[in-house]
XYZ file of C-alpha atoms in Angstrom:
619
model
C -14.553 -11.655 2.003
C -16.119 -12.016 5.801
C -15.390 -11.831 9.051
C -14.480 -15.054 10.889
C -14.208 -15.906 14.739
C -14.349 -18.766 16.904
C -13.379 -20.601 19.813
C -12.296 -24.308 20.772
C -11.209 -26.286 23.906
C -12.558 -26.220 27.521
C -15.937 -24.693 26.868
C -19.591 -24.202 28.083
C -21.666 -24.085 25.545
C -23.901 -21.618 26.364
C -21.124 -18.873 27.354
C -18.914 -20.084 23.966
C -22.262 -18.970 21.611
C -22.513 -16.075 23.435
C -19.374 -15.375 23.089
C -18.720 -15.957 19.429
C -21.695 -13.874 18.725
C -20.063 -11.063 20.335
C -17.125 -11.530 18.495
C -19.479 -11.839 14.703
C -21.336 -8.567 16.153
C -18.048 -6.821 16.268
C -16.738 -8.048 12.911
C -20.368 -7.371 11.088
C -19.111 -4.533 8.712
C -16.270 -6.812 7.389
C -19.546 -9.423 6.040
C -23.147 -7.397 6.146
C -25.029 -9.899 4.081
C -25.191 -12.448 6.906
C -24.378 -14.512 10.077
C -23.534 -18.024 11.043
C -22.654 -20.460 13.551
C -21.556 -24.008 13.987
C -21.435 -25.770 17.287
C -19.693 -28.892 18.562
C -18.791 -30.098 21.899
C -15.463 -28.620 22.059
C -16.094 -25.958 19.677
C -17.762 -22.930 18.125
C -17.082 -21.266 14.409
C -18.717 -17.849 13.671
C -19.106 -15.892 11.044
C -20.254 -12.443 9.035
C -20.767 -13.006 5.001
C -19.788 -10.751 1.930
C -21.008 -12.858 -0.649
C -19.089 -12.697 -3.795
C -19.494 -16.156 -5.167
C -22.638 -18.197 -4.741
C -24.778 -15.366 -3.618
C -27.637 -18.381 -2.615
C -27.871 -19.933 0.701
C -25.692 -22.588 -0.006
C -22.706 -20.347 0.351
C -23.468 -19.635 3.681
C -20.952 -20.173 6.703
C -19.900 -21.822 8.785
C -19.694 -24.553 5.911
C -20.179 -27.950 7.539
C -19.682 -31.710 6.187
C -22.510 -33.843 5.710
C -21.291 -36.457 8.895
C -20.395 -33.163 11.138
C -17.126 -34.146 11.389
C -15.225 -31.111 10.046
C -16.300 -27.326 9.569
C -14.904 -24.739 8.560
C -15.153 -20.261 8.167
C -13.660 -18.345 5.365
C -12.514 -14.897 4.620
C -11.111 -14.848 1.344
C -11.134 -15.802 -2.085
C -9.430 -18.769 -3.903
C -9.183 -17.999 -7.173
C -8.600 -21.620 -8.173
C -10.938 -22.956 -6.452
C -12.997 -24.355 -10.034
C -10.209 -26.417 -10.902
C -9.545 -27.777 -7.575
C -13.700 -28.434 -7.313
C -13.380 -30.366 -10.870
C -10.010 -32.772 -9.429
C -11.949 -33.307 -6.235
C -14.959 -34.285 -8.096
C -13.096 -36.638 -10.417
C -12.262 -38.597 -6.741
C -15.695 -39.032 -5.864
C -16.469 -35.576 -3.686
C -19.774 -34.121 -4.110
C -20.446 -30.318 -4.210
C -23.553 -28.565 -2.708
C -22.722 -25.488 -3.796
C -20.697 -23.098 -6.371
C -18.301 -21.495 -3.748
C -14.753 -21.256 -2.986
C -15.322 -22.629 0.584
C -16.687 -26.024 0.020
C -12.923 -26.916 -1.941
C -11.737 -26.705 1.389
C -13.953 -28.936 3.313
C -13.262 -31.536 0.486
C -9.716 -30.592 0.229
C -8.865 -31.397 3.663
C -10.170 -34.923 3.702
C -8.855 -35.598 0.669
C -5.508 -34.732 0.820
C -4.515 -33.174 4.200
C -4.228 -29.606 5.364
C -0.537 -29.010 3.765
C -1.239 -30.583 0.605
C -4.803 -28.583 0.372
C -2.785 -25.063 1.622
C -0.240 -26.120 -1.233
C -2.859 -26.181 -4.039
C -4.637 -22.852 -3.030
C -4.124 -20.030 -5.192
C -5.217 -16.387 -3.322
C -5.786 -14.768 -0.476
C -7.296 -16.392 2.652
C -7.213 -16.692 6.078
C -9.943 -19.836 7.412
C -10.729 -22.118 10.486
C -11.067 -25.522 10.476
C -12.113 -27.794 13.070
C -11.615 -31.334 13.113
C -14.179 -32.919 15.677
C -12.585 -36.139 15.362
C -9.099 -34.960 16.188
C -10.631 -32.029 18.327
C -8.018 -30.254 16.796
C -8.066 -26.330 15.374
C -6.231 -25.181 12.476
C -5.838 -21.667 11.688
C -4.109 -20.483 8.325
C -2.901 -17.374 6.654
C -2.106 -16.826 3.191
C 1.187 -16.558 1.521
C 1.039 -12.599 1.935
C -0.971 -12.187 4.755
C -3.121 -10.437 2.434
C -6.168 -10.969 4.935
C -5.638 -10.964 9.046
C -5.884 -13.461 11.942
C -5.174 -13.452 15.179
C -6.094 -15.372 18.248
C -5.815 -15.801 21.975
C -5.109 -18.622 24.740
C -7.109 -18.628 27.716
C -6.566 -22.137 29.991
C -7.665 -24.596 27.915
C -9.686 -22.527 25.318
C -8.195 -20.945 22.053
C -10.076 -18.047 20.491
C -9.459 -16.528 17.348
C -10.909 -13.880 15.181
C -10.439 -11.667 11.787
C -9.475 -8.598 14.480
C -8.083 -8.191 18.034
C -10.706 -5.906 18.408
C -13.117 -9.187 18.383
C -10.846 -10.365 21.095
C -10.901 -8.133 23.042
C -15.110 -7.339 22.920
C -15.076 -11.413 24.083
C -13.228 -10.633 26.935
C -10.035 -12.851 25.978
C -7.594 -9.874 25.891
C -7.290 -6.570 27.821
C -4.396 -5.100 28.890
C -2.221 -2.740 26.205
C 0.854 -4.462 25.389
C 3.610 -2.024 25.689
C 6.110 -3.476 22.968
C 3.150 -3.165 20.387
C 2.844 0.404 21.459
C 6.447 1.110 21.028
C 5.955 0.084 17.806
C 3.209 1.988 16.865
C 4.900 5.249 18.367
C 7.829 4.711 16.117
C 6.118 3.157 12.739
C 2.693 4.672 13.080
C 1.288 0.747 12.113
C 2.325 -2.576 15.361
C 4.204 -5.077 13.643
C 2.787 -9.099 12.805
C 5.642 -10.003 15.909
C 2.916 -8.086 18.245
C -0.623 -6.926 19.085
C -1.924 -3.992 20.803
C -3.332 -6.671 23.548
C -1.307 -9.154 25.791
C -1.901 -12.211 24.898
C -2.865 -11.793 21.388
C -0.986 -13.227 18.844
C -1.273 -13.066 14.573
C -1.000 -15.948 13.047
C 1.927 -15.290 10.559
C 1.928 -14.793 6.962
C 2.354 -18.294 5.044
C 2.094 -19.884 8.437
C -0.501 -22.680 9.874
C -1.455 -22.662 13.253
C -2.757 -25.753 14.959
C -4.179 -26.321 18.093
C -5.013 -29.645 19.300
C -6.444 -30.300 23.192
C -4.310 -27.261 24.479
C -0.955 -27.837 22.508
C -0.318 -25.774 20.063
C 2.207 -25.261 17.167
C 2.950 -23.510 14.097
C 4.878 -24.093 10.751
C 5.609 -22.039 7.821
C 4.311 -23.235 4.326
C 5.976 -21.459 1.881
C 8.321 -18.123 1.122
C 9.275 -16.480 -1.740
C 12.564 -18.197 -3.930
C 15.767 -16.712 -3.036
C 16.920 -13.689 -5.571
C 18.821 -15.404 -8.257
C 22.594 -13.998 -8.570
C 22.975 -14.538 -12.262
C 20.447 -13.466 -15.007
C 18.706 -16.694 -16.533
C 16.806 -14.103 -18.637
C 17.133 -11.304 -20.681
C 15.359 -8.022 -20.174
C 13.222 -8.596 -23.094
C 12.215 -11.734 -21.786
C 11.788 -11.043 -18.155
C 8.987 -8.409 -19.944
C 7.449 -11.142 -21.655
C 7.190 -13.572 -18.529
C 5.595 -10.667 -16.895
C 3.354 -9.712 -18.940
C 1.579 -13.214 -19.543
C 1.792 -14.209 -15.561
C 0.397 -10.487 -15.119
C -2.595 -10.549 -17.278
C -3.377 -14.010 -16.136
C -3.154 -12.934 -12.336
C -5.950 -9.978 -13.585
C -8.071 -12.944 -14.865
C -8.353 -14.884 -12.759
C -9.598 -11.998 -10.661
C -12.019 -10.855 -12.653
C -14.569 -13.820 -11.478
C -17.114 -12.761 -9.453
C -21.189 -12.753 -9.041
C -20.928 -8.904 -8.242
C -20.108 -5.436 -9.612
C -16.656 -5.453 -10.105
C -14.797 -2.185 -10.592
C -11.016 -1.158 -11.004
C -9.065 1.503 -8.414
C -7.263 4.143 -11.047
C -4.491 6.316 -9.843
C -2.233 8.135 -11.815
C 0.760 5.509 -11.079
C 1.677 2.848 -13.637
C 0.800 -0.050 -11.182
C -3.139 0.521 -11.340
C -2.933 1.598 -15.038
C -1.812 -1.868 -15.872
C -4.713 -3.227 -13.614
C -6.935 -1.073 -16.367
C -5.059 -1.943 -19.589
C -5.304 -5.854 -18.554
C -9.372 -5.705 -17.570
C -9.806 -3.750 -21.230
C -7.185 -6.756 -22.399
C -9.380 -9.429 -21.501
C -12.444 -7.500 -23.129
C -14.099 -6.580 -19.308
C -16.692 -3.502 -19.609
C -15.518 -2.421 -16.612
C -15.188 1.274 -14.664
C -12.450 2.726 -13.359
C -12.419 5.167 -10.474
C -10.623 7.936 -9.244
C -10.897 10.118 -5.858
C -10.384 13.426 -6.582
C -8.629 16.396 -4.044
C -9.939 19.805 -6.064
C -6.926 22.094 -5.766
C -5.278 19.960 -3.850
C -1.309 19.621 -5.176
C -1.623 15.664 -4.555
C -4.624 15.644 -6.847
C -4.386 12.773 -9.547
C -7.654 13.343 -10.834
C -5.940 14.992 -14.327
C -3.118 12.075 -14.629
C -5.860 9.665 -14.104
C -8.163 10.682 -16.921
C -5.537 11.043 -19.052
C -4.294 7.118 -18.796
C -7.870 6.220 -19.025
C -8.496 8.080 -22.232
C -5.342 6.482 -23.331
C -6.725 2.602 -22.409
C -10.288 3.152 -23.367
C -11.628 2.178 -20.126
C -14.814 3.817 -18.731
C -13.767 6.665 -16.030
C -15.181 8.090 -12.909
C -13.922 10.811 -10.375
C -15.162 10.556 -7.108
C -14.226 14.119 -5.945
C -13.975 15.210 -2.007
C -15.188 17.462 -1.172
C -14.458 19.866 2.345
C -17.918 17.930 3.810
C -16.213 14.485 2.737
C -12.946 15.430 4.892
C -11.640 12.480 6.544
C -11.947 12.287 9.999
C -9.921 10.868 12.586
C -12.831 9.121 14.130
C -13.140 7.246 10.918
C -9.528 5.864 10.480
C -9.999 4.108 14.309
C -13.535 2.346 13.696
C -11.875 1.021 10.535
C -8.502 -0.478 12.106
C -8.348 -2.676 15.021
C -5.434 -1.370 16.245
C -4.214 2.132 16.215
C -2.890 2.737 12.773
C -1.118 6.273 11.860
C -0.892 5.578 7.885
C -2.286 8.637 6.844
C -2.963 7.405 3.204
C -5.639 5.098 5.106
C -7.961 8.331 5.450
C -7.712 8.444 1.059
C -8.353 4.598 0.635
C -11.709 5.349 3.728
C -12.967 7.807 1.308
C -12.428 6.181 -1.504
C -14.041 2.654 -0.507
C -16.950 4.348 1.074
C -17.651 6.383 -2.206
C -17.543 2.988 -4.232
C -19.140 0.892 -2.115
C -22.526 1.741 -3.303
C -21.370 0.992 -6.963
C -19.492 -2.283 -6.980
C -18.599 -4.902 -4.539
C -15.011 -6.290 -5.706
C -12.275 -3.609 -6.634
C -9.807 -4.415 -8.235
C -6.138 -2.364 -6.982
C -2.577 -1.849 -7.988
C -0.971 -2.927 -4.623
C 1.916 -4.938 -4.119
C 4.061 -3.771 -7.750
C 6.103 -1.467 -5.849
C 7.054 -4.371 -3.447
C 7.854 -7.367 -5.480
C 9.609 -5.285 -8.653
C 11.386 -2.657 -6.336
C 9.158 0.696 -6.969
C 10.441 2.380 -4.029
C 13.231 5.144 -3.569
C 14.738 2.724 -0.426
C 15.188 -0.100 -3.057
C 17.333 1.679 -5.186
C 19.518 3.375 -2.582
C 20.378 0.011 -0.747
C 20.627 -1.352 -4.405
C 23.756 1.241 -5.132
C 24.918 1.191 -1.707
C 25.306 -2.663 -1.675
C 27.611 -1.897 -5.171
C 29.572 0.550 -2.936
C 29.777 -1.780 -0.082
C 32.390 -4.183 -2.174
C 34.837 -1.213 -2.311
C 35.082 -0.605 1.226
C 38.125 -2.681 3.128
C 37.269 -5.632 5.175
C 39.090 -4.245 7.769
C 37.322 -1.100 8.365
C 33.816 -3.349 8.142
C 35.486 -5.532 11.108
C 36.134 -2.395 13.226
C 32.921 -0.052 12.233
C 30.880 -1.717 14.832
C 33.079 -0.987 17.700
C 32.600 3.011 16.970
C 29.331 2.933 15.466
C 27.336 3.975 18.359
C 29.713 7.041 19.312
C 28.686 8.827 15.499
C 26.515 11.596 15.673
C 23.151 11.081 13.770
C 21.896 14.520 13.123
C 21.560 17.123 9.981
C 23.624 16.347 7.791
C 26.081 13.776 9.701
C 22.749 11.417 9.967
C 23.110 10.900 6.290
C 26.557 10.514 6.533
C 26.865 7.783 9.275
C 23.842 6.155 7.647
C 25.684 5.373 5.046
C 28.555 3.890 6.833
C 25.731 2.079 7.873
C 24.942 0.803 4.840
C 28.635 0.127 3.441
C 29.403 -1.974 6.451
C 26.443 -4.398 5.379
C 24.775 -3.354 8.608
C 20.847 -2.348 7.959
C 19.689 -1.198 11.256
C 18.903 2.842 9.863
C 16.397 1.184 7.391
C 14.493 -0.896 10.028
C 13.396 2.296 11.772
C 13.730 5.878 12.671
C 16.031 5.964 15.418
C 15.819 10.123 15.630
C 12.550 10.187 15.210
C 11.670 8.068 17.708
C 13.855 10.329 20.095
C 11.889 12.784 19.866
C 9.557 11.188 22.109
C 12.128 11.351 24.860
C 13.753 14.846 23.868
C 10.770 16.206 24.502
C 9.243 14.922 27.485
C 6.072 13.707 25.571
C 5.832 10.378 26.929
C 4.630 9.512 30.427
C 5.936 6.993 33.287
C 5.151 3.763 31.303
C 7.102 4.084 28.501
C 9.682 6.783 29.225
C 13.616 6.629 28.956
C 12.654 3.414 26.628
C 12.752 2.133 23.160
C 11.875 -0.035 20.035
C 13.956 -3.133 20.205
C 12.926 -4.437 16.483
C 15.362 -2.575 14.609
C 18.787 -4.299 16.361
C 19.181 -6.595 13.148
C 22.515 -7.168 11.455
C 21.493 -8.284 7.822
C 23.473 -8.225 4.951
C 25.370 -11.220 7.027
C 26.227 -13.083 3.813
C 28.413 -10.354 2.412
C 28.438 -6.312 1.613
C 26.868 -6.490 -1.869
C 23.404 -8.653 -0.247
C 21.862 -5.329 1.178
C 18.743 -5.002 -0.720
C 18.742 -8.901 -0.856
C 18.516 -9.223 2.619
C 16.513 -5.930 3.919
C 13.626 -7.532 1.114
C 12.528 -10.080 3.367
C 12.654 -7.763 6.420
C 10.413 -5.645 4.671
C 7.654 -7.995 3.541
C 7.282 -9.335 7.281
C 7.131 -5.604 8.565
C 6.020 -3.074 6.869
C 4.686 -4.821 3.700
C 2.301 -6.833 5.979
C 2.125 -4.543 8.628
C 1.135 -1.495 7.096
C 0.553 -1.655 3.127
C -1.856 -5.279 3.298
C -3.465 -3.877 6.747
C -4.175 -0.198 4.628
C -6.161 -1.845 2.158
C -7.932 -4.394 3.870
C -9.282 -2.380 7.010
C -10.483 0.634 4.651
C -12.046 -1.816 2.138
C -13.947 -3.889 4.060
C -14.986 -1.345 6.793
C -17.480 -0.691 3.752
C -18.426 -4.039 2.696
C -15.832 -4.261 -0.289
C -13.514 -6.836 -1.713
C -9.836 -5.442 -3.001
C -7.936 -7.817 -4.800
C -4.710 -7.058 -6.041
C -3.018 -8.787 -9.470
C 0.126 -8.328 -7.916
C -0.093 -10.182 -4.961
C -0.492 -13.545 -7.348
C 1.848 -16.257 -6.148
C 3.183 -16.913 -9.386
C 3.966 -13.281 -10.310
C 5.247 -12.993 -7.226
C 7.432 -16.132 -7.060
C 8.981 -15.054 -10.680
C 9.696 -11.718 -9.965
C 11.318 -12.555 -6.505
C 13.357 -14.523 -7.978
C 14.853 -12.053 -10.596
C 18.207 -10.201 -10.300
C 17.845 -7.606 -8.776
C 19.795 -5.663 -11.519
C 17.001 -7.042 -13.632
C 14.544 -5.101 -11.806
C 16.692 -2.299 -11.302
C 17.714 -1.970 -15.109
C 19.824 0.804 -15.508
C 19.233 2.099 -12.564
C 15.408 2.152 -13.279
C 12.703 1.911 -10.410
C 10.010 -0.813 -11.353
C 12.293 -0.944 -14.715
C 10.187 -4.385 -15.863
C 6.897 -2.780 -15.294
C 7.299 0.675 -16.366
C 8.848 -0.883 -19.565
C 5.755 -2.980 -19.922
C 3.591 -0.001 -19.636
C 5.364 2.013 -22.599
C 4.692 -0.457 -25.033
C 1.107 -1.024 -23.704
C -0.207 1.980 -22.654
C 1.822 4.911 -23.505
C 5.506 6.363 -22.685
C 3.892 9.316 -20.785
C 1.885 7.021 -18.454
C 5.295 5.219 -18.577
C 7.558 7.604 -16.869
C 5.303 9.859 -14.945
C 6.593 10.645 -11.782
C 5.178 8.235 -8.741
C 3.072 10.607 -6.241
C 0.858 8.280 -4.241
C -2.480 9.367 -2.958
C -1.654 11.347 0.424
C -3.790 12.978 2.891
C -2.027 16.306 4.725
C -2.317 15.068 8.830
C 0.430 17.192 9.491
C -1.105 19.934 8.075
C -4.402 19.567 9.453
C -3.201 18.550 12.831
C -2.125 22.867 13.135
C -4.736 23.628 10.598
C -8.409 22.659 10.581
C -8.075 20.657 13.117
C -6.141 22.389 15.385
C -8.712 23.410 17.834
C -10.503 19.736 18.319
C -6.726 18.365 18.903
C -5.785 20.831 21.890
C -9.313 20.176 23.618
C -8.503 16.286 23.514
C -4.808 16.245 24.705
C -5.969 18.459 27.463
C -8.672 15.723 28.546
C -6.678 12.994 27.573
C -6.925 9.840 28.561
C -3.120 8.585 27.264
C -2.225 10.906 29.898
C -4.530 9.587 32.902
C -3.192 6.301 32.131
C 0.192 7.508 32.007
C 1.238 6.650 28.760
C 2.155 10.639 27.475
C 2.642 13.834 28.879
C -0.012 16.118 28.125
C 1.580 19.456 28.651
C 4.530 18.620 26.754
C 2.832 17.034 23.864
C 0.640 20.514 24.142
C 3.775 22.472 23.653
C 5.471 20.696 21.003
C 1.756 21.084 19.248
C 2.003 24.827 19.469
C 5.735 24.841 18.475
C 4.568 23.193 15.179
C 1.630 25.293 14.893
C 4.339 27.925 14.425
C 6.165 25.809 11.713
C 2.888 25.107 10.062
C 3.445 21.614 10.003
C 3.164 19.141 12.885
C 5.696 16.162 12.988
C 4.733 12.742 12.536
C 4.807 11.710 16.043
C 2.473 14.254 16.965
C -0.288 12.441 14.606
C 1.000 9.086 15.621
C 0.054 10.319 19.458
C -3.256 11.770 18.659
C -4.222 8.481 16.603
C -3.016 6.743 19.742
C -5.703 8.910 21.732
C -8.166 8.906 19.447
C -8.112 4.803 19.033
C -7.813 4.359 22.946
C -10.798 6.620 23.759
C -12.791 4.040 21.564
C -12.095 0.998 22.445
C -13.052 2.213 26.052
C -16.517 3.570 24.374
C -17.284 -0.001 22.609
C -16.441 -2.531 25.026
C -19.302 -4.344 26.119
């Protein structure tokens, strides 16, 4: 794990080092344990270290080959990378060192950049330059597990781990306004924008190349289509999953640090635990606890760790550990709302000082259907193939005139649904109304909105609604907000997270199952919690999902009411024109009244809080 940045093209030298150096400053926290540079003629890599593997000096980066002629930075971890070292030593390569970086210096001579991608098994997102070309190629992994973006200035390309990098450099400045319509609806801007003009993410599964001021892009890989027809059993989809599972686990076990396991009370991260105690790892498990707090897990937790035999510590928080706001926009880039990110702060900052790789329970709920949305299209897609063509043909000629309030919002959302038409699940229309109902937004972005969710899926027939809304998930909120969660709270505190379920292979089988597979009977994460009954226990099995959830909505009229009226009436968002102080003001005392604050109120003060410091840390 690191922080990587660089630039390429049309460049003096002297301004290009100090500006990659800017850009490693910036990214420091994401790789404390050192900093490198490479230099060419046309070119500059930078980059912060979190050694993990090869803790000598000979894993340091940039990671250069012997004639010069190719370098490369890493953030990341290949999990496969001993075999691949053992085939490319069988051809003649020789190694200087026992990390995952040098396979891809080797690699890319040997067999090209889509072959090398191709043979990579884990999450990464590097930079390689090929002097000899003078060409730059930037690549994401399959997931976009770990983040990339970069800029075009003339003839230069930059790129960096975080806009924010960017923007210290000086190669992006002005707010982009469809990334904060985005943000005002979502609470998280989507991979198809950044907070800055002229900023762009490199994709997920997607390589990047730039080559004397043309650039292009391709797409190396997506998950196989759902299968229609069962090639399995149940019983045998449980099998499948359990060996690809508990290999995934091992093969992230490797590492020359502490390596510790996240615990919940959920079923995903309690098969995290059950495989490390599987493969015979001596290994802790952690928990943050909430004291009195009705989202406390702390009790679940150390029950399903009793259960596994796994060692077990509670981390609890106390009212000095509150999050802060303050924290959440240091740790993300970009303004993110996800108010779970303030839980997984806490919780990487307690554990930091303990271990350096964590090992987490992310992605189950993604790839084996864990959440109540999955199920609901799931049925509705069944309910779809009784409704008459003919009303489907004429729905979208009234569809627009239905109210979408109370109880007729459910209603016409529905409709939605059994006219194979998705657009209610790609956003929150209502919601985002608010905004305009209410006066809180100012001249540059009033009487507008979100343009992302006008999608028509389901366009290959009624009963494909979950089919088709899958993909639109894992490109906007999967990526957007779940992979951006863990990584920008991890490694704000030097930590690796690596998730079992975000293995291509798992993934790639379980993507490809039926979904009435997944679904059996009904059944949220039916494979899984299945697995977990006969492993672990039934009552671990069907506990109730909670998720670990800090109350901003709460706090916004509670604790910390008094801090958020003092900044909304010296706010900035409102200087610049982007909100309306005095109504956001009053909707904040209506909900002080309720109790409870809606979620656009925390998505503005986020907004605030983020703007006010990326004006104090530009430099």
């Amino acid at each position: 794990m690191c922080g990587i940045a660089g630039l390429a093209g049309l460049i003096d030298p002297l301004e290009a080092k100090r500006a990659v150096h800017k850009m490693t400053l910036t990214l420091a926290r994401r790789g404390p344990d050192g900093e490198g540079m490479a230099c060419w003629n046309n070119a500059v890599l930078g980059h912060r270290r979190l050694a993990i593997i090869d803790l000598s000096a000979a894993g340091q980066q940039p990671m250069v080959s012997v004639d010069r002629s190719v370098g490369v930075v890493f953030n990341g971890e290949i999990y496969n990378y001993r075999e691949l070292r053992h085939e490319l030593s069988t051809r003649g390569c020789r190694f200087s060192s026992n990390t995952d970086t040098e396979v891809l210096i080797h690699g890319y001579r040997e067999w090209g950049l889509d072959q090398l991608v191709s043979k990579l098994r884990g999450m990464f997102a590097f930079a390689l330059w090929d002097d000899q070309q003078r060409k730059l190629c930037l690549v994401r992994d399959r997931l976009g597990v770990k983040p990339l973006v970069f800029a075009l200035r003339g003839g230069t390309i930059a790129f960096a781990s975080t806009v924010r990098a960017l923007r210290i450099a000086g190669f992006v400045s002005k707010l982009n306004e469809c990334a904060v319509l985005d943000f005002l609806e979502l609470g998280y801007v989507t991979d198809n924008h950044s907070i800055y003009h002229g900023a762009f993410k490199v994709p997920a599964a997607t390589i990047v190349e730039w080559s004397d001021g043309v650039l292009s892009q391709r797409e190396y890989w997506e998950p196989p289509p759902v299968s229609s027809s069962p090639t399995l059993s149940f019983q045998e989809a449980i099998e499948q999953t359990e060996h690809l599972f508990l290999e995934a686990v091992k093969v992230r076990l490797h590492a020359d640090v502490p390596v510790g396991v996240l615990l919940s009370g959920g079923t995903d991260s309690a098969l995290v635990c059950w495989a490390v105690r599987k493969h015979g790892q001596d290994l802790t498990a952690y928990t943050m606890g909430v004291p009195g707090d009705p989202w406390d897990e702390t009790a679940a937790a150390r029950t399903t760790a009793q259960e596994i035999g796994i060692a077990h510590q509670v981390l609890d928080m106390s009212i000095q550990d509150t999050p802060q706001g303050e924290e959440l926009v240091s740790a993300y880039a970009e303004p993110f709302a996800c108010a779970s990110a303030l839980g997984m702060l806490r919780i990487s900052k307690a554990i930091a000082p303990s271990v350096k790789v964590l090992l987490t329970g992310d992605g189950g709920d993604d790839v084996f259907l864990g959440y109540p949305r999955h199920r609901h299209l799931w049925i509705a897609g069944k309910l779809a193939e009784t409704v008459p063509t003919a009303l489907t043909r004429c729905y979208p000629s009234v569809r627009s005139v239905l109210p979408r309030w109370g109880a007729l919002r459910r209603a016409a959302a529905l409709l939605d649904y059994a006219s194979g038409d998705l657009r209610a699940f790609a956003g929150d229309p209502c919601g985002f109304g608010l905004y305009n109902t209410s006066s809180m937004l100012g001249s540059r972005l009033r009487d507008v909105s979100p343009n992302h969710r006008e999608i028509l899926l389901a366009s290959n027939g009624k009963n494909r609604l979950l089919t088709d809304f899958l993909p639109f998930e894992r490109k906007t909120q999967f990526v957007g907000e779940y992979m951006t969660k863990v990584d920008g709270a991890t490694m704000h505190y030097g930590l690796e997270a690596r998730s079992p379920f975000l293995d291509q292979y798992l993934w790639e089988f379980a993507a490809a199952l039926p979904l009435d597979l997944r679904l059996h009977r009904g059944q949220l994460k039916a494979l899984l919690r299945e697995l977990v009954r006969r492993r672990i226990s039934r009552n671990v099995a069907w506990r109730r999902k909670r998720g670990f959830g800090i109350p901003v909505q709460r706090w916004l009229v509670g604790r910390w009411r008094s801090v958020v009226e003092t900044i909304w009436r010296e706010s900035l968002l409102d200087a610049e024109g982007w909100i309306c102080a005095p109504s956001v003001l009053t909707q904040l005392e209506l909900a002080t009244q309720k109790g409870w604050a809606p979620p656009q109120l925390w998505y503005l003060f986020v907004f605030e809080l983020w703007l006010r410091y990326e004006q104090c840390n530009i430099v």
